[in-house]
Amino acid sequence: MRRRTKWLIGLAVALAVAPPLVVGGLLLYAVKQSGKTAPRSVACEKAMEAIGWELPPGADDGSCTERADTLFPSQWTGTFRMPRAEVAAWLDARPKERYSSHKYGTESLDGPEGSLHARLTYPDSPNFGNGDIDAVTIDFTADGPDHAVVAFHTYPG
């Protein structure tokens, strides 16, 4: 075989083998890095914005985090306090077209030990604040006669 032919065959083999090796290496790296990202503190306003919501008026004592991942969408968690009297109105203000279903627990915030649980699931919608979020769970727990502690967690779709 001629030297030029051997060189062309070597180049063709290299071009056929190199791209899958590079892509496979990058994929392996991404899988190994997945889940290693530590949660980082973020403002609760930013977390609510990522969900497509607004922080309720009168909310305070917020502590929210984002867990970013190389393969999966960010997950958002947090807690804050809000006036108990505004909980139902804030929950009902979630735009109906943005979620396919919502289920409230049978509990209520009435009484000193009151609590309320909701899970909101979202269809794929370009109108939603972050299309990568599939569901949000929200727990409300009475914190004295006038306030409730709100804890939320998002689940990627």
PDB file of C-alpha atoms in Angstrom:
ATOM      1  CA  MET A   1       0.000   0.000   0.000  1.00  0.00           C
ATOM      2  CA  ARG A   2       1.099   3.465  -0.658  1.00  0.00           C
ATOM      3  CA  ARG A   3       2.075   5.738   2.162  1.00  0.00           C
ATOM      4  CA  ARG A   4      -0.707   8.224   1.325  1.00  0.00           C
ATOM      5  CA  THR A   5      -3.370   5.486   1.409  1.00  0.00           C
ATOM      6  CA  LYS A   6      -2.178   4.279   4.810  1.00  0.00           C
ATOM      7  CA  TRP A   7      -2.273   7.840   6.112  1.00  0.00           C
ATOM      8  CA  LEU A   8      -5.849   8.363   4.828  1.00  0.00           C
ATOM      9  CA  ILE A   9      -7.008   5.066   6.359  1.00  0.00           C
ATOM     10  CA  GLY A  10      -5.429   6.056   9.709  1.00  0.00           C
ATOM     11  CA  LEU A  11      -7.104   9.456   9.566  1.00  0.00           C
ATOM     12  CA  ALA A  12     -10.495   7.890   8.752  1.00  0.00           C
ATOM     13  CA  VAL A  13     -10.180   5.443  11.676  1.00  0.00           C
ATOM     14  CA  ALA A  14      -9.156   8.256  14.037  1.00  0.00           C
ATOM     15  CA  LEU A  15     -12.121  10.387  12.934  1.00  0.00           C
ATOM     16  CA  ALA A  16     -14.484   7.448  13.397  1.00  0.00           C
ATOM     17  CA  VAL A  17     -13.201   6.483  16.863  1.00  0.00           C
ATOM     18  CA  ALA A  18     -12.339   9.831  18.501  1.00  0.00           C
ATOM     19  CA  PRO A  19     -15.814  11.475  18.675  1.00  0.00           C
ATOM     20  CA  PRO A  20     -17.504   8.547  20.464  1.00  0.00           C
ATOM     21  CA  LEU A  21     -14.584   8.358  22.905  1.00  0.00           C
ATOM     22  CA  VAL A  22     -14.802  12.091  23.661  1.00  0.00           C
ATOM     23  CA  VAL A  23     -18.595  12.003  24.089  1.00  0.00           C
ATOM     24  CA  GLY A  24     -18.365   8.871  26.239  1.00  0.00           C
ATOM     25  CA  GLY A  25     -15.694  10.464  28.404  1.00  0.00           C
ATOM     26  CA  LEU A  26     -17.762  13.609  28.911  1.00  0.00           C
ATOM     27  CA  LEU A  27     -20.846  11.549  29.765  1.00  0.00           C
ATOM     28  CA  LEU A  28     -18.875   9.458  32.254  1.00  0.00           C
ATOM     29  CA  TYR A  29     -17.521  12.636  33.854  1.00  0.00           C
ATOM     30  CA  ALA A  30     -21.025  14.116  34.133  1.00  0.00           C
ATOM     31  CA  VAL A  31     -22.404  10.923  35.720  1.00  0.00           C
ATOM     32  CA  LYS A  32     -19.536  10.810  38.231  1.00  0.00           C
ATOM     33  CA  GLN A  33     -20.104  14.473  39.159  1.00  0.00           C
ATOM     34  CA  SER A  34     -23.879  14.065  39.491  1.00  0.00           C
ATOM     35  CA  GLY A  35     -25.095  14.453  43.056  1.00  0.00           C
ATOM     36  CA  LYS A  36     -21.815  15.896  44.320  1.00  0.00           C
ATOM     37  CA  THR A  37     -22.940  19.497  44.209  1.00  0.00           C
ATOM     38  CA  ALA A  38     -23.514  20.837  47.691  1.00  0.00           C
ATOM     39  CA  PRO A  39     -26.674  22.832  48.303  1.00  0.00           C
ATOM     40  CA  ARG A  40     -26.150  26.582  48.329  1.00  0.00           C
ATOM     41  CA  SER A  41     -28.125  29.196  50.183  1.00  0.00           C
ATOM     42  CA  VAL A  42     -30.263  31.474  48.043  1.00  0.00           C
ATOM     43  CA  ALA A  43     -32.764  34.197  48.764  1.00  0.00           C
ATOM     44  CA  CYS A  44     -36.273  32.790  49.176  1.00  0.00           C
ATOM     45  CA  GLU A  45     -37.462  35.344  46.604  1.00  0.00           C
ATOM     46  CA  LYS A  46     -35.160  33.662  44.064  1.00  0.00           C
ATOM     47  CA  ALA A  47     -36.407  30.186  45.009  1.00  0.00           C
ATOM     48  CA  MET A  48     -40.039  31.264  44.659  1.00  0.00           C
ATOM     49  CA  GLU A  49     -39.239  32.926  41.322  1.00  0.00           C
ATOM     50  CA  ALA A  50     -37.679  29.673  40.082  1.00  0.00           C
ATOM     51  CA  ILE A  51     -40.910  27.879  40.937  1.00  0.00           C
ATOM     52  CA  GLY A  52     -42.890  30.588  39.173  1.00  0.00           C
ATOM     53  CA  TRP A  53     -44.402  31.968  42.374  1.00  0.00           C
ATOM     54  CA  GLU A  54     -43.973  35.041  44.514  1.00  0.00           C
ATOM     55  CA  LEU A  55     -43.010  35.054  48.161  1.00  0.00           C
ATOM     56  CA  PRO A  56     -46.180  35.805  50.160  1.00  0.00           C
ATOM     57  CA  PRO A  57     -46.554  39.262  51.653  1.00  0.00           C
ATOM     58  CA  GLY A  58     -45.469  39.338  55.276  1.00  0.00           C
ATOM     59  CA  ALA A  59     -43.079  36.374  54.897  1.00  0.00           C
ATOM     60  CA  ASP A  60     -40.014  36.444  57.143  1.00  0.00           C
ATOM     61  CA  ASP A  61     -37.302  34.220  58.635  1.00  0.00           C
ATOM     62  CA  GLY A  62     -36.644  32.652  55.232  1.00  0.00           C
ATOM     63  CA  SER A  63     -33.998  30.009  54.685  1.00  0.00           C
ATOM     64  CA  CYS A  64     -33.893  28.573  51.152  1.00  0.00           C
ATOM     65  CA  THR A  65     -31.431  26.426  49.214  1.00  0.00           C
ATOM     66  CA  GLU A  66     -30.760  25.350  45.658  1.00  0.00           C
ATOM     67  CA  ARG A  67     -29.220  22.011  44.784  1.00  0.00           C
ATOM     68  CA  ALA A  68     -27.819  22.294  41.280  1.00  0.00           C
ATOM     69  CA  ASP A  69     -26.717  19.161  39.449  1.00  0.00           C
ATOM     70  CA  THR A  70     -24.791  18.486  36.265  1.00  0.00           C
ATOM     71  CA  LEU A  71     -27.412  16.106  34.865  1.00  0.00           C
ATOM     72  CA  PHE A  72     -30.682  17.082  36.506  1.00  0.00           C
ATOM     73  CA  PRO A  73     -32.562  20.355  36.980  1.00  0.00           C
ATOM     74  CA  SER A  74     -32.085  22.308  40.193  1.00  0.00           C
ATOM     75  CA  GLN A  75     -34.118  21.371  43.229  1.00  0.00           C
ATOM     76  CA  TRP A  76     -35.308  24.102  45.558  1.00  0.00           C
ATOM     77  CA  THR A  77     -36.121  23.743  49.241  1.00  0.00           C
ATOM     78  CA  GLY A  78     -36.812  26.200  51.971  1.00  0.00           C
ATOM     79  CA  THR A  79     -38.745  27.403  54.947  1.00  0.00           C
ATOM     80  CA  PHE A  80     -40.216  30.743  55.911  1.00  0.00           C
ATOM     81  CA  ARG A  81     -42.889  32.140  58.209  1.00  0.00           C
ATOM     82  CA  MET A  82     -46.029  33.880  57.079  1.00  0.00           C
ATOM     83  CA  PRO A  83     -49.268  35.104  58.662  1.00  0.00           C
ATOM     84  CA  ARG A  84     -51.650  32.171  59.258  1.00  0.00           C
ATOM     85  CA  ALA A  85     -54.621  34.175  58.077  1.00  0.00           C
ATOM     86  CA  GLU A  86     -53.086  34.514  54.595  1.00  0.00           C
ATOM     87  CA  VAL A  87     -52.152  30.858  53.975  1.00  0.00           C
ATOM     88  CA  ALA A  88     -55.355  29.759  52.233  1.00  0.00           C
ATOM     89  CA  ALA A  89     -55.482  32.852  50.017  1.00  0.00           C
ATOM     90  CA  TRP A  90     -51.810  32.450  49.063  1.00  0.00           C
ATOM     91  CA  LEU A  91     -52.304  28.780  48.167  1.00  0.00           C
ATOM     92  CA  ASP A  92     -55.490  29.486  46.220  1.00  0.00           C
ATOM     93  CA  ALA A  93     -53.708  32.259  44.305  1.00  0.00           C
ATOM     94  CA  ARG A  94     -51.593  29.663  42.456  1.00  0.00           C
ATOM     95  CA  PRO A  95     -52.754  30.170  38.858  1.00  0.00           C
ATOM     96  CA  LYS A  96     -55.119  27.333  38.020  1.00  0.00           C
ATOM     97  CA  GLU A  97     -53.769  26.947  34.492  1.00  0.00           C
ATOM     98  CA  ARG A  98     -50.320  26.262  35.865  1.00  0.00           C
ATOM     99  CA  TYR A  99     -51.048  23.060  37.694  1.00  0.00           C
ATOM    100  CA  SER A 100     -52.917  19.949  36.761  1.00  0.00           C
ATOM    101  CA  SER A 101     -53.923  18.977  40.268  1.00  0.00           C
ATOM    102  CA  HIS A 102     -53.514  19.963  43.841  1.00  0.00           C
ATOM    103  CA  LYS A 103     -54.342  17.964  46.903  1.00  0.00           C
ATOM    104  CA  TYR A 104     -54.683  19.399  50.332  1.00  0.00           C
ATOM    105  CA  GLY A 105     -54.398  17.240  53.404  1.00  0.00           C
ATOM    106  CA  THR A 106     -57.461  16.814  55.564  1.00  0.00           C
ATOM    107  CA  GLU A 107     -55.813  18.818  58.316  1.00  0.00           C
ATOM    108  CA  SER A 108     -56.254  22.546  58.675  1.00  0.00           C
ATOM    109  CA  LEU A 109     -54.349  25.364  60.297  1.00  0.00           C
ATOM    110  CA  ASP A 110     -57.138  25.830  62.818  1.00  0.00           C
ATOM    111  CA  GLY A 111     -56.074  25.321  66.401  1.00  0.00           C
ATOM    112  CA  PRO A 112     -52.696  25.632  68.098  1.00  0.00           C
ATOM    113  CA  GLU A 113     -51.343  22.400  66.583  1.00  0.00           C
ATOM    114  CA  GLY A 114     -52.764  22.896  63.097  1.00  0.00           C
ATOM    115  CA  SER A 115     -50.992  21.773  59.950  1.00  0.00           C
ATOM    116  CA  LEU A 116     -51.730  21.590  56.246  1.00  0.00           C
ATOM    117  CA  HIS A 117     -50.036  19.648  53.440  1.00  0.00           C
ATOM    118  CA  ALA A 118     -50.319  20.268  49.702  1.00  0.00           C
ATOM    119  CA  ARG A 119     -48.707  18.651  46.668  1.00  0.00           C
ATOM    120  CA  LEU A 120     -49.002  20.538  43.402  1.00  0.00           C
ATOM    121  CA  THR A 121     -48.092  18.792  40.164  1.00  0.00           C
ATOM    122  CA  TYR A 122     -47.440  20.645  36.935  1.00  0.00           C
ATOM    123  CA  PRO A 123     -47.955  19.680  33.318  1.00  0.00           C
ATOM    124  CA  ASP A 124     -45.300  20.543  30.770  1.00  0.00           C
ATOM    125  CA  SER A 125     -46.089  24.174  30.197  1.00  0.00           C
ATOM    126  CA  PRO A 126     -44.024  26.989  28.728  1.00  0.00           C
ATOM    127  CA  ASN A 127     -46.010  29.366  30.961  1.00  0.00           C
ATOM    128  CA  PHE A 128     -44.628  27.820  34.116  1.00  0.00           C
ATOM    129  CA  GLY A 129     -41.751  29.658  35.820  1.00  0.00           C
ATOM    130  CA  ASN A 130     -39.327  26.734  35.457  1.00  0.00           C
ATOM    131  CA  GLY A 131     -40.388  23.985  33.048  1.00  0.00           C
ATOM    132  CA  ASP A 132     -38.028  21.549  34.763  1.00  0.00           C
ATOM    133  CA  ILE A 133     -40.103  21.362  37.956  1.00  0.00           C
ATOM    134  CA  ASP A 134     -42.685  18.593  38.009  1.00  0.00           C
ATOM    135  CA  ALA A 135     -44.100  18.938  41.526  1.00  0.00           C
ATOM    136  CA  VAL A 136     -43.907  21.029  44.662  1.00  0.00           C
ATOM    137  CA  THR A 137     -44.790  19.823  48.144  1.00  0.00           C
ATOM    138  CA  ILE A 138     -45.723  22.434  50.712  1.00  0.00           C
ATOM    139  CA  ASP A 139     -46.219  21.898  54.418  1.00  0.00           C
ATOM    140  CA  PHE A 140     -47.739  24.526  56.687  1.00  0.00           C
ATOM    141  CA  THR A 141     -47.382  24.169  60.450  1.00  0.00           C
ATOM    142  CA  ALA A 142     -48.921  26.511  62.995  1.00  0.00           C
ATOM    143  CA  ASP A 143     -46.326  28.654  64.777  1.00  0.00           C
ATOM    144  CA  GLY A 144     -48.267  30.411  67.496  1.00  0.00           C
ATOM    145  CA  PRO A 145     -51.662  31.991  67.058  1.00  0.00           C
ATOM    146  CA  ASP A 146     -50.715  34.334  64.222  1.00  0.00           C
ATOM    147  CA  HIS A 147     -48.038  32.641  62.082  1.00  0.00           C
ATOM    148  CA  ALA A 148     -47.386  29.463  60.137  1.00  0.00           C
ATOM    149  CA  VAL A 149     -44.064  27.943  59.136  1.00  0.00           C
ATOM    150  CA  VAL A 150     -44.028  27.049  55.440  1.00  0.00           C
ATOM    151  CA  ALA A 151     -41.674  24.324  54.206  1.00  0.00           C
ATOM    152  CA  PHE A 152     -41.464  23.528  50.479  1.00  0.00           C
ATOM    153  CA  HIS A 153     -39.542  21.159  48.235  1.00  0.00           C
ATOM    154  CA  THR A 154     -39.498  20.910  44.439  1.00  0.00           C
ATOM    155  CA  TYR A 155     -39.125  17.765  42.359  1.00  0.00           C
ATOM    156  CA  PRO A 156     -37.608  17.870  38.870  1.00  0.00           C
ATOM    157  CA  GLY A 157     -39.601  16.530  35.956  1.00  0.00           C
TER     158      GLY A 157
END
